[in-house]
Amino acid sequence: MATFTIVAGARPNFMKIAPIIHQFIKKQQEGAQVKFRLVHTGQHYDKKMSGDFFEQLNIPEPDANLGGGGGTQAEQTAAIMIAFEKELLENRPDLVLVVGDVTSTLACSITAKKLQVDVAHVEGGIRSGDLTMPEEINRMVTDSITDHFFTTSEIANTNLRKSGFAEEKIHYVGNTMIDTLMAQMPRFQKPEGEIFENLETGQYFVMTLHRPANVDQEHKLKAMIDAILEGTKGLPIIFPVHPRTAKNLQSLGISAANLHMCEPLGYLEFNFLVKNAKGVITDSGGITEEASVMNVPCITLRDNTERPETIKLGTNELVGTDPAKLKPYLEKIMKGKWKQYQGIPLWDGKTAERIVAILLKSYPAG
């Protein structure tokens, strides 16, 4: 019996693991001798940030919840490592599968390797080159001890080859987030609430901001939102507000008739809004992938990106964190002159099939 432990910790992880879990269940139903445990580290512990995802994405309840939320980066990492070590000692698998670049990814990969358990990293090899981002450190450390890299792009493959990793460790499979997007698109649903009732398709923007570079400096946050309000010409802006951002916005007293702040939305509701938006303004990496595949104009308010394929072949543009640079990009969206999605190789909804096939071949039953 081949045994695997799948780790999820923060909101983006759930979209990435859902198709892998569905594929494992399918293989079990076909008679494959395979078992998996789903471990939720508890890194995101707000229901809207994680709980709804299990239901909406049809993921089974976790076999274990490590309760590792809260505290500083170091406190959270330590809490997850202590709890995950206990989990692995009681339920030792053939391999631990981690996804993305959050604290849980780093903590669980280190813990597994110290117990001599193999690690697979879904989204291995992506790099922003920005060491001020905790996510970049998480990626680099996780990749340095990974046994199997499941990559989303040829750019990620090149990054890993440059770092000296053997070709047989690198598996170019595509993007499991796009598996989830394609599977769930028919189920997208309009959010409930007064602010969503009168939205017209293609006549509003969706905005997400959470990175410290954008939200922790009050004057800069105000200047950025002022520039966005000016450039969107009165069109509604739907802004699901991350908890850390909400505090800063409150103290600044930012408000406008067309700026609609709301709580974080469920996966199906949020992507309904993205799919039907005139454009997306974000500092999140994952949203640039989803917006690209749905052919929705996307502006990224960052100075770098670990997903350059969304710029080269997708609908994403890297604008930076200077509010003064926003105007021409918003004008292009308003005039309907934005670039179109070109198609990113292997982002075809079948990535999880490829991942599970490789895992079952690498760790045969018995």
Short mmCIF file of C-alpha atoms in Angstrom, two decimals:
data_model
loop_
_atom_site.label_atom_id
_atom_site.label_comp_id
_atom_site.label_asym_id
_atom_site.label_seq_id
_atom_site.Cartn_x
_atom_site.Cartn_y
_atom_site.Cartn_z
CA MET A 1 0.00 0.00 0.00
CA ALA A 2 1.47 3.34 -1.09
CA THR A 3 0.81 6.07 1.49
CA PHE A 4 0.89 9.84 1.02
CA THR A 5 0.35 12.79 3.33
CA ILE A 6 -1.02 15.94 1.67
CA VAL A 7 -0.44 19.22 3.49
CA ALA A 8 -2.60 22.34 3.21
CA GLY A 9 -2.31 25.42 5.35
CA ALA A 10 -3.51 28.65 3.77
CA ARG A 11 -6.29 29.65 1.43
CA PRO A 12 -4.39 29.21 -1.89
CA ASN A 13 -3.35 25.67 -0.89
CA PHE A 14 -6.88 24.33 -0.98
CA MET A 15 -7.37 25.14 -4.68
CA LYS A 16 -4.07 23.40 -5.40
CA ILE A 17 -4.72 20.19 -3.47
CA ALA A 18 -8.39 19.67 -4.41
CA PRO A 19 -7.77 18.10 -7.85
CA ILE A 20 -4.97 15.91 -6.46
CA ILE A 21 -7.29 14.56 -3.76
CA HIS A 22 -10.03 13.95 -6.33
CA GLN A 23 -7.54 12.04 -8.48
CA PHE A 24 -6.36 9.90 -5.53
CA ILE A 25 -9.99 9.05 -4.71
CA LYS A 26 -10.60 8.11 -8.35
CA LYS A 27 -7.57 5.79 -8.31
CA GLN A 28 -8.80 4.19 -5.08
CA GLN A 29 -12.18 3.56 -6.69
CA GLU A 30 -10.39 1.96 -9.64
CA GLY A 31 -8.69 -0.43 -7.20
CA ALA A 32 -5.27 1.17 -6.76
CA GLN A 33 -3.53 0.25 -3.49
CA VAL A 34 -3.08 3.80 -2.29
CA LYS A 35 -3.92 5.71 0.90
CA PHE A 36 -3.65 9.40 1.66
CA ARG A 37 -4.03 11.59 4.72
CA LEU A 38 -5.02 15.22 4.46
CA VAL A 39 -3.34 17.40 7.08
CA HIS A 40 -4.59 20.96 7.60
CA THR A 41 -1.92 22.89 9.48
CA GLY A 42 -4.43 25.50 10.65
CA GLN A 43 -2.30 28.34 9.28
CA HIS A 44 -5.46 30.11 8.06
CA TYR A 45 -8.04 29.53 10.75
CA ASP A 46 -10.77 32.01 9.77
CA LYS A 47 -13.74 30.13 8.24
CA LYS A 48 -13.89 32.45 5.23
CA MET A 49 -10.15 32.01 4.73
CA SER A 50 -10.26 28.21 4.76
CA GLY A 51 -13.36 26.43 6.05
CA ASP A 52 -15.65 27.28 3.13
CA PHE A 53 -13.11 25.88 0.72
CA PHE A 54 -13.52 22.30 1.92
CA GLU A 55 -17.22 22.46 1.17
CA GLN A 56 -17.07 24.41 -2.08
CA LEU A 57 -14.21 22.39 -3.58
CA ASN A 58 -15.62 19.06 -2.38
CA ILE A 59 -12.52 18.24 -0.30
CA PRO A 60 -13.01 15.72 2.53
CA GLU A 61 -12.60 16.98 6.07
CA PRO A 62 -8.91 16.85 7.10
CA ASP A 63 -7.64 13.76 8.91
CA ALA A 64 -5.75 16.11 11.23
CA ASN A 65 -5.79 19.82 12.03
CA LEU A 66 -2.53 20.95 13.58
CA GLY A 67 -3.91 24.25 14.91
CA GLY A 68 -0.80 26.15 13.87
CA GLY A 69 -2.42 29.54 13.24
CA GLY A 70 -1.49 32.92 14.72
CA GLY A 71 1.70 34.41 16.09
CA THR A 72 4.81 35.62 14.31
CA GLN A 73 6.37 33.83 11.33
CA ALA A 74 8.79 32.03 13.66
CA GLU A 75 6.10 31.09 16.19
CA GLN A 76 3.83 29.76 13.46
CA THR A 77 6.64 27.79 11.81
CA ALA A 78 7.66 26.25 15.13
CA ALA A 79 4.09 25.34 16.13
CA ILE A 80 3.46 23.64 12.78
CA MET A 81 6.78 21.74 12.89
CA ILE A 82 6.15 20.42 16.42
CA ALA A 83 2.63 19.27 15.60
CA PHE A 84 3.57 17.84 12.18
CA GLU A 85 6.45 15.84 13.63
CA LYS A 86 3.98 14.15 15.97
CA GLU A 87 1.61 13.52 13.05
CA LEU A 88 4.37 11.86 10.98
CA LEU A 89 5.62 9.72 13.86
CA GLU A 90 2.08 8.38 14.34
CA ASN A 91 1.23 8.11 10.62
CA ARG A 92 4.44 7.71 8.63
CA PRO A 93 3.84 7.98 4.86
CA ASP A 94 6.02 7.15 1.85
CA LEU A 95 5.93 10.78 0.83
CA VAL A 96 4.74 14.20 2.05
CA LEU A 97 3.24 16.44 -0.64
CA VAL A 98 3.41 20.19 -0.03
CA VAL A 99 2.07 22.93 -2.27
CA GLY A 100 2.85 26.57 -2.96
CA ASP A 101 4.99 28.84 -0.82
CA VAL A 102 3.33 29.48 2.54
CA THR A 103 4.74 28.93 6.05
CA SER A 104 3.19 25.45 6.17
CA THR A 105 5.05 24.46 2.98
CA LEU A 106 8.42 25.28 4.54
CA ALA A 107 7.66 23.90 8.03
CA CYS A 108 6.27 20.56 6.86
CA SER A 109 8.95 19.90 4.25
CA ILE A 110 11.74 20.44 6.80
CA THR A 111 9.99 18.23 9.35
CA ALA A 112 9.47 15.42 6.83
CA LYS A 113 13.05 15.42 5.59
CA LYS A 114 14.46 15.34 9.14
CA LEU A 115 12.41 12.16 9.63
CA GLN A 116 13.78 10.76 6.35
CA VAL A 117 10.42 11.02 4.56
CA ASP A 118 10.45 12.03 0.89
CA VAL A 119 8.97 15.41 -0.10
CA ALA A 120 7.19 16.45 -3.30
CA HIS A 121 6.69 20.16 -3.99
CA VAL A 122 3.78 21.21 -6.17
CA GLU A 123 4.76 24.53 -7.82
CA GLY A 124 8.46 23.83 -7.35
CA GLY A 125 10.98 26.12 -9.01
CA ILE A 126 9.07 29.39 -9.18
CA ARG A 127 11.08 32.45 -8.13
CA SER A 128 10.52 36.18 -7.73
CA GLY A 129 14.13 36.97 -6.80
CA ASP A 130 12.83 39.10 -3.93
CA LEU A 131 14.18 37.98 -0.57
CA THR A 132 12.09 40.57 1.27
CA MET A 133 9.10 38.28 0.60
CA PRO A 134 8.68 35.46 3.15
CA GLU A 135 7.23 33.36 0.31
CA GLU A 136 10.49 33.50 -1.64
CA ILE A 137 12.44 32.15 1.34
CA ASN A 138 9.81 29.41 1.76
CA ARG A 139 10.21 28.42 -1.91
CA MET A 140 14.00 28.36 -1.85
CA VAL A 141 14.31 26.34 1.36
CA THR A 142 11.58 23.87 0.38
CA ASP A 143 13.12 23.32 -3.06
CA SER A 144 16.58 22.80 -1.57
CA ILE A 145 15.39 19.57 0.14
CA THR A 146 12.68 18.39 -2.28
CA ASP A 147 12.74 14.93 -3.90
CA HIS A 148 10.13 15.56 -6.62
CA PHE A 149 9.38 18.93 -8.22
CA PHE A 150 5.99 19.30 -9.91
CA THR A 151 6.39 22.43 -12.02
CA THR A 152 3.96 24.84 -13.65
CA SER A 153 6.16 26.27 -16.41
CA GLU A 154 9.33 25.87 -18.43
CA ILE A 155 10.64 28.95 -16.58
CA ALA A 156 10.40 27.03 -13.28
CA ASN A 157 12.20 24.07 -14.88
CA THR A 158 15.04 26.37 -15.97
CA ASN A 159 15.32 27.82 -12.45
CA LEU A 160 15.71 24.31 -11.01
CA ARG A 161 18.24 23.22 -13.63
CA LYS A 162 20.32 26.34 -12.93
CA SER A 163 20.31 25.36 -9.25
CA GLY A 164 21.79 21.97 -10.19
CA PHE A 165 18.81 19.67 -9.60
CA ALA A 166 18.76 16.41 -11.52
CA GLU A 167 16.45 16.21 -14.51
CA GLU A 168 14.71 13.09 -13.19
CA LYS A 169 13.50 15.07 -10.15
CA ILE A 170 11.79 17.72 -12.32
CA HIS A 171 8.29 16.86 -13.55
CA TYR A 172 6.71 19.47 -15.81
CA VAL A 173 3.01 18.84 -15.19
CA GLY A 174 1.12 22.17 -15.35
CA ASN A 175 -0.93 24.03 -12.77
CA THR A 176 -3.36 22.36 -10.35
CA MET A 177 -4.99 25.73 -9.60
CA ILE A 178 -6.15 25.76 -13.21
CA ASP A 179 -7.49 22.19 -12.80
CA THR A 180 -9.68 23.54 -10.00
CA LEU A 181 -10.65 26.64 -11.97
CA MET A 182 -11.78 24.62 -15.00
CA ALA A 183 -13.63 22.05 -12.91
CA GLN A 184 -15.44 24.66 -10.82
CA MET A 185 -16.23 27.28 -13.49
CA PRO A 186 -19.73 25.91 -14.21
CA ARG A 187 -20.51 26.26 -10.48
CA PHE A 188 -19.40 29.88 -10.07
CA GLN A 189 -22.10 31.85 -8.27
CA LYS A 190 -22.86 35.51 -7.77
CA PRO A 191 -22.23 36.56 -4.15
CA GLU A 192 -25.23 37.48 -2.04
CA GLY A 193 -25.57 41.04 -0.78
CA GLU A 194 -26.69 44.46 -1.84
CA ILE A 195 -23.35 45.57 -3.30
CA PHE A 196 -23.35 42.71 -5.82
CA GLU A 197 -26.97 42.96 -7.01
CA ASN A 198 -26.59 45.71 -9.62
CA LEU A 199 -23.15 44.81 -10.99
CA GLU A 200 -23.10 44.68 -14.81
CA THR A 201 -20.83 42.22 -16.61
CA GLY A 202 -17.66 43.96 -17.73
CA GLN A 203 -18.56 47.18 -15.90
CA TYR A 204 -16.73 46.80 -12.58
CA PHE A 205 -13.28 46.02 -11.18
CA VAL A 206 -12.14 43.46 -8.60
CA MET A 207 -9.28 44.46 -6.30
CA THR A 208 -7.22 42.55 -3.73
CA LEU A 209 -4.32 44.00 -1.74
CA HIS A 210 -2.50 42.34 1.14
CA ARG A 211 1.27 42.58 0.71
CA PRO A 212 3.13 44.70 3.28
CA ALA A 213 4.73 46.82 0.51
CA ASN A 214 1.24 48.02 -0.44
CA VAL A 215 -0.78 48.06 2.77
CA ASP A 216 1.59 48.75 5.68
CA GLN A 217 2.58 52.33 4.75
CA GLU A 218 -0.52 54.45 5.24
CA HIS A 219 0.37 57.35 2.93
CA LYS A 220 1.32 54.91 0.15
CA LEU A 221 -1.87 52.88 0.55
CA LYS A 222 -3.98 56.05 0.36
CA ALA A 223 -2.11 57.28 -2.72
CA MET A 224 -2.56 53.91 -4.42
CA ILE A 225 -6.30 53.75 -3.76
CA ASP A 226 -6.73 57.38 -4.83
CA ALA A 227 -4.98 56.55 -8.15
CA ILE A 228 -7.19 53.49 -8.63
CA LEU A 229 -10.35 55.51 -7.92
CA GLU A 230 -9.29 58.15 -10.41
CA GLY A 231 -8.37 55.68 -13.15
CA THR A 232 -11.51 53.53 -12.90
CA LYS A 233 -13.77 56.56 -13.66
CA GLY A 234 -16.50 55.82 -11.15
CA LEU A 235 -17.00 52.14 -12.06
CA PRO A 236 -17.71 49.94 -9.02
CA ILE A 237 -14.63 48.43 -7.37
CA ILE A 238 -15.24 45.27 -5.35
CA PHE A 239 -12.56 44.98 -2.67
CA PRO A 240 -12.62 41.84 -0.47
CA VAL A 241 -10.46 43.09 2.37
CA HIS A 242 -7.75 40.98 4.00
CA PRO A 243 -7.85 41.42 7.82
CA ARG A 244 -4.47 43.21 7.97
CA THR A 245 -5.57 45.66 5.27
CA ALA A 246 -8.93 46.39 6.96
CA LYS A 247 -7.19 47.85 10.02
CA ASN A 248 -5.07 50.23 7.95
CA LEU A 249 -8.00 51.35 5.79
CA GLN A 250 -10.06 52.03 8.88
CA SER A 251 -7.42 54.29 10.40
CA LEU A 252 -7.07 56.19 7.09
CA GLY A 253 -10.81 56.73 6.75
CA ILE A 254 -10.71 55.71 3.07
CA SER A 255 -14.12 55.61 1.42
CA ALA A 256 -15.76 56.38 -1.94
CA ALA A 257 -19.24 55.79 -3.33
CA ASN A 258 -17.94 53.26 -5.87
CA LEU A 259 -15.44 51.50 -3.54
CA HIS A 260 -17.23 48.51 -2.05
CA MET A 261 -15.25 46.79 0.69
CA CYS A 262 -16.46 43.38 1.81
CA GLU A 263 -15.27 40.38 3.78
CA PRO A 264 -13.18 37.69 2.03
CA LEU A 265 -15.40 35.72 -0.36
CA GLY A 266 -15.71 32.00 -1.01
CA TYR A 267 -13.89 30.53 -4.01
CA LEU A 268 -16.99 30.20 -6.21
CA GLU A 269 -18.19 33.72 -5.45
CA PHE A 270 -14.82 35.42 -5.85
CA ASN A 271 -14.08 33.81 -9.19
CA PHE A 272 -17.58 34.62 -10.44
CA LEU A 273 -16.66 38.26 -9.87
CA VAL A 274 -13.25 37.91 -11.56
CA LYS A 275 -14.68 36.11 -14.61
CA ASN A 276 -17.22 38.87 -15.23
CA ALA A 277 -15.05 41.88 -14.32
CA LYS A 278 -13.72 44.59 -16.62
CA GLY A 279 -10.36 44.11 -14.92
CA VAL A 280 -8.53 42.90 -11.82
CA ILE A 281 -6.13 44.92 -9.67
CA THR A 282 -4.11 42.72 -7.31
CA ASP A 283 -0.84 41.97 -5.57
CA SER A 284 -1.57 38.22 -5.41
CA GLY A 285 0.26 35.72 -7.60
CA GLY A 286 -2.50 33.12 -7.85
CA ILE A 287 -5.16 35.56 -9.04
CA THR A 288 -2.95 36.51 -11.99
CA GLU A 289 -3.06 32.87 -13.09
CA GLU A 290 -6.84 32.60 -12.83
CA ALA A 291 -7.47 35.98 -14.48
CA SER A 292 -5.16 35.04 -17.36
CA VAL A 293 -6.91 31.75 -18.11
CA MET A 294 -10.30 33.53 -17.94
CA ASN A 295 -8.91 36.22 -20.30
CA VAL A 296 -9.60 39.07 -17.85
CA PRO A 297 -7.21 42.09 -17.83
CA CYS A 298 -5.01 41.96 -14.74
CA ILE A 299 -2.81 44.64 -13.17
CA THR A 300 -0.25 43.46 -10.57
CA LEU A 301 0.86 46.04 -8.02
CA ARG A 302 4.28 44.53 -7.34
CA ASP A 303 7.84 45.17 -8.46
CA ASN A 304 8.44 41.50 -9.32
CA THR A 305 6.55 38.30 -9.98
CA GLU A 306 7.27 34.60 -9.59
CA ARG A 307 4.79 33.92 -12.42
CA PRO A 308 6.33 35.61 -15.50
CA GLU A 309 4.38 33.28 -17.80
CA THR A 310 1.22 35.23 -16.87
CA ILE A 311 2.88 38.34 -18.38
CA LYS A 312 4.41 36.66 -21.42
CA LEU A 313 1.39 34.53 -22.38
CA GLY A 314 -1.37 35.70 -20.04
CA THR A 315 -3.33 38.88 -19.40
CA ASN A 316 -1.17 40.14 -16.53
CA GLU A 317 0.99 43.28 -16.45
CA LEU A 318 3.51 44.08 -13.73
CA VAL A 319 2.94 47.73 -12.85
CA GLY A 320 4.96 48.10 -9.65
CA THR A 321 4.09 49.81 -6.37
CA ASP A 322 4.31 53.43 -7.53
CA PRO A 323 0.75 54.87 -7.76
CA ALA A 324 1.92 57.32 -10.45
CA LYS A 325 2.51 54.44 -12.90
CA LEU A 326 -1.08 53.15 -12.81
CA LYS A 327 -2.79 55.64 -15.10
CA PRO A 328 -1.81 54.36 -18.60
CA TYR A 329 -2.63 50.76 -17.66
CA LEU A 330 -6.09 51.65 -16.37
CA GLU A 331 -6.68 53.79 -19.48
CA LYS A 332 -5.87 50.79 -21.68
CA ILE A 333 -8.38 48.61 -19.82
CA MET A 334 -11.05 51.34 -19.96
CA LYS A 335 -10.56 51.65 -23.75
CA GLY A 336 -10.77 47.85 -24.24
CA LYS A 337 -7.26 47.66 -25.70
CA TRP A 338 -5.79 45.06 -23.32
CA LYS A 339 -3.82 42.05 -24.54
CA GLN A 340 -5.50 38.63 -24.89
CA TYR A 341 -4.66 35.28 -23.29
CA GLN A 342 -2.26 33.31 -25.53
CA GLY A 343 -2.53 29.94 -23.79
CA ILE A 344 0.05 28.62 -21.30
CA PRO A 345 1.32 25.05 -22.03
CA LEU A 346 -0.13 22.26 -19.86
CA TRP A 347 -2.58 24.60 -18.11
CA ASP A 348 -5.28 22.31 -19.43
CA GLY A 349 -7.13 20.97 -16.37
CA LYS A 350 -5.24 17.64 -16.35
CA THR A 351 -2.28 18.47 -14.11
CA ALA A 352 -3.46 16.39 -11.13
CA GLU A 353 -3.78 13.31 -13.37
CA ARG A 354 -0.13 13.71 -14.35
CA ILE A 355 1.00 14.26 -10.74
CA VAL A 356 -0.79 11.22 -9.34
CA ALA A 357 0.40 9.01 -12.22
CA ILE A 358 4.02 9.98 -11.44
CA LEU A 359 3.55 9.42 -7.69
CA LEU A 360 2.00 5.96 -8.16
CA LYS A 361 4.81 4.99 -10.53
CA SER A 362 7.48 6.30 -8.13
CA TYR A 363 5.91 4.71 -5.03
CA PRO A 364 4.27 1.46 -6.17
CA ALA A 365 2.05 -0.43 -3.76
CA GLY A 366 3.80 -3.00 -1.65
#
